[in-house]
């Protein structure tokens, strides 16, 4: 027999005790994904089984994490399997993804205030750090541009970092 089919009475037609509505993929932002994931798992991703009396009782196993990928534990794509077992025998499964999406930009530490310096005494760039709810080690890159400011001094320019 195929998964979900049971034959509770000999010589009678078999009954499909399968999943009648498959679990569906879901997603949320990294900041609120833990709560949403917990609820989604408790609801078996929305999967529904046959309610035919001959299929009862229906027992759902704990969701099985099949795979996960992503940059941090908070923001990942996870594939789960939901498995239902039926009273007279048989079982059925449904797989679905839950994805935690990063929708918030990292926050930078405070940059130093603008300063005026002589050409031969330009200070070294400040070291900035970033925090991010989805990336445990966000990278901060230094970008520098030089803008010449017209005026009385030939070497008058603005250094933007």
mmCIF file with all atom_site columns, N, CA and C in Angstrom, residues 89-144:
data_model
loop_
_atom_site.group_PDB
_atom_site.id
_atom_site.type_symbol
_atom_site.label_atom_id
_atom_site.label_alt_id
_atom_site.label_comp_id
_atom_site.label_asym_id
_atom_site.label_entity_id
_atom_site.label_seq_id
_atom_site.pdbx_PDB_ins_code
_atom_site.Cartn_x
_atom_site.Cartn_y
_atom_site.Cartn_z
_atom_site.occupancy
_atom_site.B_iso_or_equiv
_atom_site.pdbx_formal_charge
_atom_site.auth_seq_id
_atom_site.auth_comp_id
_atom_site.auth_asym_id
_atom_site.auth_atom_id
_atom_site.pdbx_PDB_model_num
ATOM 1   N N  . UNK A 1 89  ? -2.790 1.875  11.409 1.00 0.00 ? 89  UNK A N  1
ATOM 2   C CA . UNK A 1 89  ? -1.507 1.638  10.736 1.00 0.00 ? 89  UNK A CA 1
ATOM 3   C C  . UNK A 1 89  ? -1.316 2.626  9.612  1.00 0.00 ? 89  UNK A C  1
ATOM 4   N N  . UNK A 1 90  ? -0.139 2.717  9.136  1.00 0.00 ? 90  UNK A N  1
ATOM 5   C CA . UNK A 1 90  ? 0.181  3.633  8.054  1.00 0.00 ? 90  UNK A CA 1
ATOM 6   C C  . UNK A 1 90  ? 0.615  4.996  8.565  1.00 0.00 ? 90  UNK A C  1
ATOM 7   N N  . UNK A 1 91  ? 1.245  5.715  7.683  1.00 0.00 ? 91  UNK A N  1
ATOM 8   C CA . UNK A 1 91  ? 1.706  7.055  8.027  1.00 0.00 ? 91  UNK A CA 1
ATOM 9   C C  . UNK A 1 91  ? 1.829  7.877  6.751  1.00 0.00 ? 91  UNK A C  1
ATOM 10  N N  . UNK A 1 92  ? 1.976  9.171  6.902  1.00 0.00 ? 92  UNK A N  1
ATOM 11  C CA . UNK A 1 92  ? 2.158  10.081 5.772  1.00 0.00 ? 92  UNK A CA 1
ATOM 12  C C  . UNK A 1 92  ? 3.024  11.239 6.228  1.00 0.00 ? 92  UNK A C  1
ATOM 13  N N  . UNK A 1 93  ? 3.738  11.823 5.289  1.00 0.00 ? 93  UNK A N  1
ATOM 14  C CA . UNK A 1 93  ? 4.616  12.950 5.610  1.00 0.00 ? 93  UNK A CA 1
ATOM 15  C C  . UNK A 1 93  ? 4.342  14.129 4.692  1.00 0.00 ? 93  UNK A C  1
ATOM 16  N N  . UNK A 1 94  ? 4.740  15.303 5.176  1.00 0.00 ? 94  UNK A N  1
ATOM 17  C CA . UNK A 1 94  ? 4.670  16.527 4.397  1.00 0.00 ? 94  UNK A CA 1
ATOM 18  C C  . UNK A 1 94  ? 5.883  17.371 4.781  1.00 0.00 ? 94  UNK A C  1
ATOM 19  N N  . UNK A 1 95  ? 6.574  17.908 3.778  1.00 0.00 ? 95  UNK A N  1
ATOM 20  C CA . UNK A 1 95  ? 7.770  18.717 4.007  1.00 0.00 ? 95  UNK A CA 1
ATOM 21  C C  . UNK A 1 95  ? 7.487  20.181 3.675  1.00 0.00 ? 95  UNK A C  1
ATOM 22  N N  . UNK A 1 96  ? 8.116  21.094 4.418  1.00 0.00 ? 96  UNK A N  1
ATOM 23  C CA . UNK A 1 96  ? 7.951  22.522 4.145  1.00 0.00 ? 96  UNK A CA 1
ATOM 24  C C  . UNK A 1 96  ? 9.148  23.292 4.712  1.00 0.00 ? 96  UNK A C  1
ATOM 25  N N  . UNK A 1 97  ? 9.383  24.458 4.117  1.00 0.00 ? 97  UNK A N  1
ATOM 26  C CA . UNK A 1 97  ? 10.471 25.341 4.538  1.00 0.00 ? 97  UNK A CA 1
ATOM 27  C C  . UNK A 1 97  ? 9.954  26.447 5.450  1.00 0.00 ? 97  UNK A C  1
ATOM 28  N N  . UNK A 1 98  ? 10.795 26.821 6.416  1.00 0.00 ? 98  UNK A N  1
ATOM 29  C CA . UNK A 1 98  ? 10.581 28.041 7.194  1.00 0.00 ? 98  UNK A CA 1
ATOM 30  C C  . UNK A 1 98  ? 11.841 28.869 7.020  1.00 0.00 ? 98  UNK A C  1
ATOM 31  N N  . UNK A 1 99  ? 11.664 30.105 6.574  1.00 0.00 ? 99  UNK A N  1
ATOM 32  C CA . UNK A 1 99  ? 12.816 30.969 6.312  1.00 0.00 ? 99  UNK A CA 1
ATOM 33  C C  . UNK A 1 99  ? 12.764 32.210 7.191  1.00 0.00 ? 99  UNK A C  1
ATOM 34  N N  . UNK A 1 100 ? 13.893 32.513 7.806  1.00 0.00 ? 100 UNK A N  1
ATOM 35  C CA . UNK A 1 100 ? 14.048 33.743 8.581  1.00 0.00 ? 100 UNK A CA 1
ATOM 36  C C  . UNK A 1 100 ? 14.751 34.746 7.673  1.00 0.00 ? 100 UNK A C  1
ATOM 37  N N  . UNK A 1 101 ? 14.110 35.881 7.409  1.00 0.00 ? 101 UNK A N  1
ATOM 38  C CA . UNK A 1 101 ? 14.645 36.861 6.464  1.00 0.00 ? 101 UNK A CA 1
ATOM 39  C C  . UNK A 1 101 ? 15.215 38.067 7.197  1.00 0.00 ? 101 UNK A C  1
ATOM 40  N N  . UNK A 1 102 ? 16.371 38.504 6.719  1.00 0.00 ? 102 UNK A N  1
ATOM 41  C CA . UNK A 1 102 ? 17.025 39.689 7.276  1.00 0.00 ? 102 UNK A CA 1
ATOM 42  C C  . UNK A 1 102 ? 16.489 40.916 6.559  1.00 0.00 ? 102 UNK A C  1
ATOM 43  N N  . UNK A 1 103 ? 15.677 41.704 7.253  1.00 0.00 ? 103 UNK A N  1
ATOM 44  C CA . UNK A 1 103 ? 15.094 42.900 6.645  1.00 0.00 ? 103 UNK A CA 1
ATOM 45  C C  . UNK A 1 103 ? 15.594 44.188 7.303  1.00 0.00 ? 103 UNK A C  1
ATOM 46  N N  . UNK A 1 104 ? 16.488 44.059 8.269  1.00 0.00 ? 104 UNK A N  1
ATOM 47  C CA . UNK A 1 104 ? 16.991 45.220 8.997  1.00 0.00 ? 104 UNK A CA 1
ATOM 48  C C  . UNK A 1 104 ? 18.490 45.374 8.753  1.00 0.00 ? 104 UNK A C  1
ATOM 49  N N  . UNK A 1 105 ? 18.886 46.554 8.343  1.00 0.00 ? 105 UNK A N  1
ATOM 50  C CA . UNK A 1 105 ? 20.309 46.826 8.093  1.00 0.00 ? 105 UNK A CA 1
ATOM 51  C C  . UNK A 1 105 ? 21.093 46.783 9.405  1.00 0.00 ? 105 UNK A C  1
ATOM 52  N N  . UNK A 1 106 ? 22.381 46.438 9.331  1.00 0.00 ? 106 UNK A N  1
ATOM 53  C CA . UNK A 1 106 ? 23.215 46.462 10.540 1.00 0.00 ? 106 UNK A CA 1
ATOM 54  C C  . UNK A 1 106 ? 23.311 47.881 11.107 1.00 0.00 ? 106 UNK A C  1
ATOM 55  N N  . UNK A 1 107 ? 23.565 47.978 12.397 1.00 0.00 ? 107 UNK A N  1
ATOM 56  C CA . UNK A 1 107 ? 23.756 49.280 13.056 1.00 0.00 ? 107 UNK A CA 1
ATOM 57  C C  . UNK A 1 107 ? 25.249 49.511 13.253 1.00 0.00 ? 107 UNK A C  1
ATOM 58  N N  . UNK A 1 108 ? 25.725 50.674 12.822 1.00 0.00 ? 108 UNK A N  1
ATOM 59  C CA . UNK A 1 108 ? 27.145 51.020 12.979 1.00 0.00 ? 108 UNK A CA 1
ATOM 60  C C  . UNK A 1 108 ? 27.383 51.713 14.310 1.00 0.00 ? 108 UNK A C  1
ATOM 61  N N  . UNK A 1 109 ? 28.588 51.496 14.853 1.00 0.00 ? 109 UNK A N  1
ATOM 62  C CA . UNK A 1 109 ? 28.981 52.245 16.049 1.00 0.00 ? 109 UNK A CA 1
ATOM 63  C C  . UNK A 1 109 ? 29.146 53.705 15.633 1.00 0.00 ? 109 UNK A C  1
ATOM 64  N N  . UNK A 1 110 ? 29.175 54.589 16.590 1.00 0.00 ? 110 UNK A N  1
ATOM 65  C CA . UNK A 1 110 ? 29.234 56.029 16.308 1.00 0.00 ? 110 UNK A CA 1
ATOM 66  C C  . UNK A 1 110 ? 30.538 56.394 15.596 1.00 0.00 ? 110 UNK A C  1
ATOM 67  N N  . UNK A 1 111 ? 30.388 57.109 14.503 1.00 0.00 ? 111 UNK A N  1
ATOM 68  C CA . UNK A 1 111 ? 31.564 57.597 13.779 1.00 0.00 ? 111 UNK A CA 1
ATOM 69  C C  . UNK A 1 111 ? 32.056 58.880 14.457 1.00 0.00 ? 111 UNK A C  1
ATOM 70  N N  . UNK A 1 112 ? 33.349 59.155 14.362 1.00 0.00 ? 112 UNK A N  1
ATOM 71  C CA . UNK A 1 112 ? 33.847 60.388 14.974 1.00 0.00 ? 112 UNK A CA 1
ATOM 72  C C  . UNK A 1 112 ? 33.283 61.613 14.242 1.00 0.00 ? 112 UNK A C  1
ATOM 73  N N  . UNK A 1 113 ? 33.288 62.736 14.932 1.00 0.00 ? 113 UNK A N  1
ATOM 74  C CA . UNK A 1 113 ? 32.802 63.982 14.350 1.00 0.00 ? 113 UNK A CA 1
ATOM 75  C C  . UNK A 1 113 ? 33.744 64.441 13.246 1.00 0.00 ? 113 UNK A C  1
ATOM 76  N N  . UNK A 1 114 ? 33.240 65.278 12.351 1.00 0.00 ? 114 UNK A N  1
ATOM 77  C CA . UNK A 1 114 ? 34.077 65.862 11.311 1.00 0.00 ? 114 UNK A CA 1
ATOM 78  C C  . UNK A 1 114 ? 35.196 66.649 11.984 1.00 0.00 ? 114 UNK A C  1
ATOM 79  N N  . UNK A 1 115 ? 36.351 66.680 11.330 1.00 0.00 ? 115 UNK A N  1
ATOM 80  C CA . UNK A 1 115 ? 37.482 67.415 11.896 1.00 0.00 ? 115 UNK A CA 1
ATOM 81  C C  . UNK A 1 115 ? 38.256 68.098 10.771 1.00 0.00 ? 115 UNK A C  1
ATOM 82  N N  . UNK A 1 116 ? 38.971 69.137 11.119 1.00 0.00 ? 116 UNK A N  1
ATOM 83  C CA . UNK A 1 116 ? 39.820 69.840 10.161 1.00 0.00 ? 116 UNK A CA 1
ATOM 84  C C  . UNK A 1 116 ? 41.258 69.535 10.549 1.00 0.00 ? 116 UNK A C  1
ATOM 85  N N  . UNK A 1 117 ? 42.062 69.170 9.538  1.00 0.00 ? 117 UNK A N  1
ATOM 86  C CA . UNK A 1 117 ? 43.454 68.805 9.813  1.00 0.00 ? 117 UNK A CA 1
ATOM 87  C C  . UNK A 1 117 ? 44.354 69.359 8.722  1.00 0.00 ? 117 UNK A C  1
ATOM 88  N N  . UNK A 1 118 ? 45.613 69.550 9.079  1.00 0.00 ? 118 UNK A N  1
ATOM 89  C CA . UNK A 1 118 ? 46.613 69.958 8.098  1.00 0.00 ? 118 UNK A CA 1
ATOM 90  C C  . UNK A 1 118 ? 46.941 68.746 7.215  1.00 0.00 ? 118 UNK A C  1
ATOM 91  N N  . UNK A 1 119 ? 47.352 69.016 5.977  1.00 0.00 ? 119 UNK A N  1
ATOM 92  C CA . UNK A 1 119 ? 47.632 67.934 5.026  1.00 0.00 ? 119 UNK A CA 1
ATOM 93  C C  . UNK A 1 119 ? 48.640 66.926 5.556  1.00 0.00 ? 119 UNK A C  1
ATOM 94  N N  . UNK A 1 120 ? 49.592 67.387 6.355  1.00 0.00 ? 120 UNK A N  1
ATOM 95  C CA . UNK A 1 120 ? 50.627 66.475 6.859  1.00 0.00 ? 120 UNK A CA 1
ATOM 96  C C  . UNK A 1 120 ? 50.239 65.853 8.205  1.00 0.00 ? 120 UNK A C  1
ATOM 97  N N  . UNK A 1 121 ? 48.991 66.070 8.661  1.00 0.00 ? 121 UNK A N  1
ATOM 98  C CA . UNK A 1 121 ? 48.580 65.546 9.966  1.00 0.00 ? 121 UNK A CA 1
ATOM 99  C C  . UNK A 1 121 ? 47.167 64.948 9.909  1.00 0.00 ? 121 UNK A C  1
ATOM 100 N N  . UNK A 1 122 ? 46.882 64.263 8.828  1.00 0.00 ? 122 UNK A N  1
ATOM 101 C CA . UNK A 1 122 ? 45.554 63.646 8.690  1.00 0.00 ? 122 UNK A CA 1
ATOM 102 C C  . UNK A 1 122 ? 45.480 62.440 9.626  1.00 0.00 ? 122 UNK A C  1
ATOM 103 N N  . UNK A 1 123 ? 44.470 62.403 10.487 1.00 0.00 ? 123 UNK A N  1
ATOM 104 C CA . UNK A 1 123 ? 44.378 61.281 11.429 1.00 0.00 ? 123 UNK A CA 1
ATOM 105 C C  . UNK A 1 123 ? 44.021 59.971 10.716 1.00 0.00 ? 123 UNK A C  1
ATOM 106 N N  . UNK A 1 124 ? 44.393 58.884 11.329 1.00 0.00 ? 124 UNK A N  1
ATOM 107 C CA . UNK A 1 124 ? 44.038 57.562 10.795 1.00 0.00 ? 124 UNK A CA 1
ATOM 108 C C  . UNK A 1 124 ? 42.527 57.390 10.888 1.00 0.00 ? 124 UNK A C  1
ATOM 109 N N  . UNK A 1 125 ? 41.976 56.579 10.006 1.00 0.00 ? 125 UNK A N  1
ATOM 110 C CA . UNK A 1 125 ? 40.526 56.379 10.071 1.00 0.00 ? 125 UNK A CA 1
ATOM 111 C C  . UNK A 1 125 ? 40.127 55.677 11.366 1.00 0.00 ? 125 UNK A C  1
ATOM 112 N N  . UNK A 1 126 ? 38.967 56.026 11.853 1.00 0.00 ? 126 UNK A N  1
ATOM 113 C CA . UNK A 1 126 ? 38.446 55.369 13.060 1.00 0.00 ? 126 UNK A CA 1
ATOM 114 C C  . UNK A 1 126 ? 38.044 53.933 12.720 1.00 0.00 ? 126 UNK A C  1
ATOM 115 N N  . UNK A 1 127 ? 38.084 53.073 13.714 1.00 0.00 ? 127 UNK A N  1
ATOM 116 C CA . UNK A 1 127 ? 37.630 51.697 13.533 1.00 0.00 ? 127 UNK A CA 1
ATOM 117 C C  . UNK A 1 127 ? 36.178 51.621 13.977 1.00 0.00 ? 127 UNK A C  1
ATOM 118 N N  . UNK A 1 128 ? 35.292 51.344 13.019 1.00 0.00 ? 128 UNK A N  1
ATOM 119 C CA . UNK A 1 128 ? 33.873 51.235 13.326 1.00 0.00 ? 128 UNK A CA 1
ATOM 120 C C  . UNK A 1 128 ? 33.498 49.757 13.435 1.00 0.00 ? 128 UNK A C  1
ATOM 121 N N  . UNK A 1 129 ? 32.507 49.486 14.232 1.00 0.00 ? 129 UNK A N  1
ATOM 122 C CA . UNK A 1 129 ? 31.987 48.127 14.351 1.00 0.00 ? 129 UNK A CA 1
ATOM 123 C C  . UNK A 1 129 ? 30.498 48.150 14.007 1.00 0.00 ? 129 UNK A C  1
ATOM 124 N N  . UNK A 1 130 ? 29.965 46.983 13.738 1.00 0.00 ? 130 UNK A N  1
ATOM 125 C CA . UNK A 1 130 ? 28.543 46.888 13.408 1.00 0.00 ? 130 UNK A CA 1
ATOM 126 C C  . UNK A 1 130 ? 27.923 45.751 14.205 1.00 0.00 ? 130 UNK A C  1
ATOM 127 N N  . UNK A 1 131 ? 26.648 45.898 14.497 1.00 0.00 ? 131 UNK A N  1
ATOM 128 C CA . UNK A 1 131 ? 25.876 44.812 15.118 1.00 0.00 ? 131 UNK A CA 1
ATOM 129 C C  . UNK A 1 131 ? 24.695 44.522 14.208 1.00 0.00 ? 131 UNK A C  1
ATOM 130 N N  . UNK A 1 132 ? 24.310 43.248 14.163 1.00 0.00 ? 132 UNK A N  1
ATOM 131 C CA . UNK A 1 132 ? 23.224 42.840 13.287 1.00 0.00 ? 132 UNK A CA 1
ATOM 132 C C  . UNK A 1 132 ? 22.502 41.663 13.929 1.00 0.00 ? 132 UNK A C  1
ATOM 133 N N  . UNK A 1 133 ? 21.188 41.674 13.876 1.00 0.00 ? 133 UNK A N  1
ATOM 134 C CA . UNK A 1 133 ? 20.421 40.604 14.513 1.00 0.00 ? 133 UNK A CA 1
ATOM 135 C C  . UNK A 1 133 ? 20.530 39.287 13.761 1.00 0.00 ? 133 UNK A C  1
ATOM 136 N N  . UNK A 1 134 ? 20.968 39.314 12.523 1.00 0.00 ? 134 UNK A N  1
ATOM 137 C CA . UNK A 1 134 ? 21.045 38.081 11.740 1.00 0.00 ? 134 UNK A CA 1
ATOM 138 C C  . UNK A 1 134 ? 22.460 37.644 11.417 1.00 0.00 ? 134 UNK A C  1
ATOM 139 N N  . UNK A 1 135 ? 23.404 38.523 11.538 1.00 0.00 ? 135 UNK A N  1
ATOM 140 C CA . UNK A 1 135 ? 24.792 38.180 11.217 1.00 0.00 ? 135 UNK A CA 1
ATOM 141 C C  . UNK A 1 135 ? 25.622 38.373 12.478 1.00 0.00 ? 135 UNK A C  1
ATOM 142 N N  . UNK A 1 136 ? 26.236 37.299 12.957 1.00 0.00 ? 136 UNK A N  1
ATOM 143 C CA . UNK A 1 136 ? 26.989 37.382 14.209 1.00 0.00 ? 136 UNK A CA 1
ATOM 144 C C  . UNK A 1 136 ? 28.304 38.137 14.058 1.00 0.00 ? 136 UNK A C  1
ATOM 145 N N  . UNK A 1 137 ? 28.813 38.293 12.829 1.00 0.00 ? 137 UNK A N  1
ATOM 146 C CA . UNK A 1 137 ? 30.073 39.004 12.612 1.00 0.00 ? 137 UNK A CA 1
ATOM 147 C C  . UNK A 1 137 ? 29.996 39.850 11.344 1.00 0.00 ? 137 UNK A C  1
ATOM 148 N N  . UNK A 1 138 ? 29.179 40.909 11.355 1.00 0.00 ? 138 UNK A N  1
ATOM 149 C CA . UNK A 1 138 ? 29.085 41.727 10.142 1.00 0.00 ? 138 UNK A CA 1
ATOM 150 C C  . UNK A 1 138 ? 30.399 42.458 9.875  1.00 0.00 ? 138 UNK A C  1
ATOM 151 N N  . UNK A 1 139 ? 30.766 42.539 8.607  1.00 0.00 ? 139 UNK A N  1
ATOM 152 C CA . UNK A 1 139 ? 32.015 43.203 8.220  1.00 0.00 ? 139 UNK A CA 1
ATOM 153 C C  . UNK A 1 139 ? 31.751 44.684 7.958  1.00 0.00 ? 139 UNK A C  1
ATOM 154 N N  . UNK A 1 140 ? 32.719 45.506 8.332  1.00 0.00 ? 140 UNK A N  1
ATOM 155 C CA . UNK A 1 140 ? 32.649 46.939 8.064  1.00 0.00 ? 140 UNK A CA 1
ATOM 156 C C  . UNK A 1 140 ? 33.849 47.269 7.180  1.00 0.00 ? 140 UNK A C  1
ATOM 157 N N  . UNK A 1 141 ? 33.584 47.837 6.009  1.00 0.00 ? 141 UNK A N  1
ATOM 158 C CA . UNK A 1 141 ? 34.658 48.175 5.071  1.00 0.00 ? 141 UNK A CA 1
ATOM 159 C C  . UNK A 1 141 ? 34.843 49.684 5.022  1.00 0.00 ? 141 UNK A C  1
ATOM 160 N N  . UNK A 1 142 ? 36.084 50.111 4.899  1.00 0.00 ? 142 UNK A N  1
ATOM 161 C CA . UNK A 1 142 ? 36.418 51.526 4.803  1.00 0.00 ? 142 UNK A CA 1
ATOM 162 C C  . UNK A 1 142 ? 36.385 51.948 3.340  1.00 0.00 ? 142 UNK A C  1
ATOM 163 N N  . UNK A 1 143 ? 35.628 52.984 3.057  1.00 0.00 ? 143 UNK A N  1
ATOM 164 C CA . UNK A 1 143 ? 35.597 53.567 1.715  1.00 0.00 ? 143 UNK A CA 1
ATOM 165 C C  . UNK A 1 143 ? 36.056 55.014 1.849  1.00 0.00 ? 143 UNK A C  1
ATOM 166 N N  . UNK A 1 144 ? 36.971 55.444 0.992  1.00 0.00 ? 144 UNK A N  1
ATOM 167 C CA . UNK A 1 144 ? 37.532 56.794 1.073  1.00 0.00 ? 144 UNK A CA 1
ATOM 168 C C  . UNK A 1 144 ? 37.378 57.493 -0.275 1.00 0.00 ? 144 UNK A C  1
#
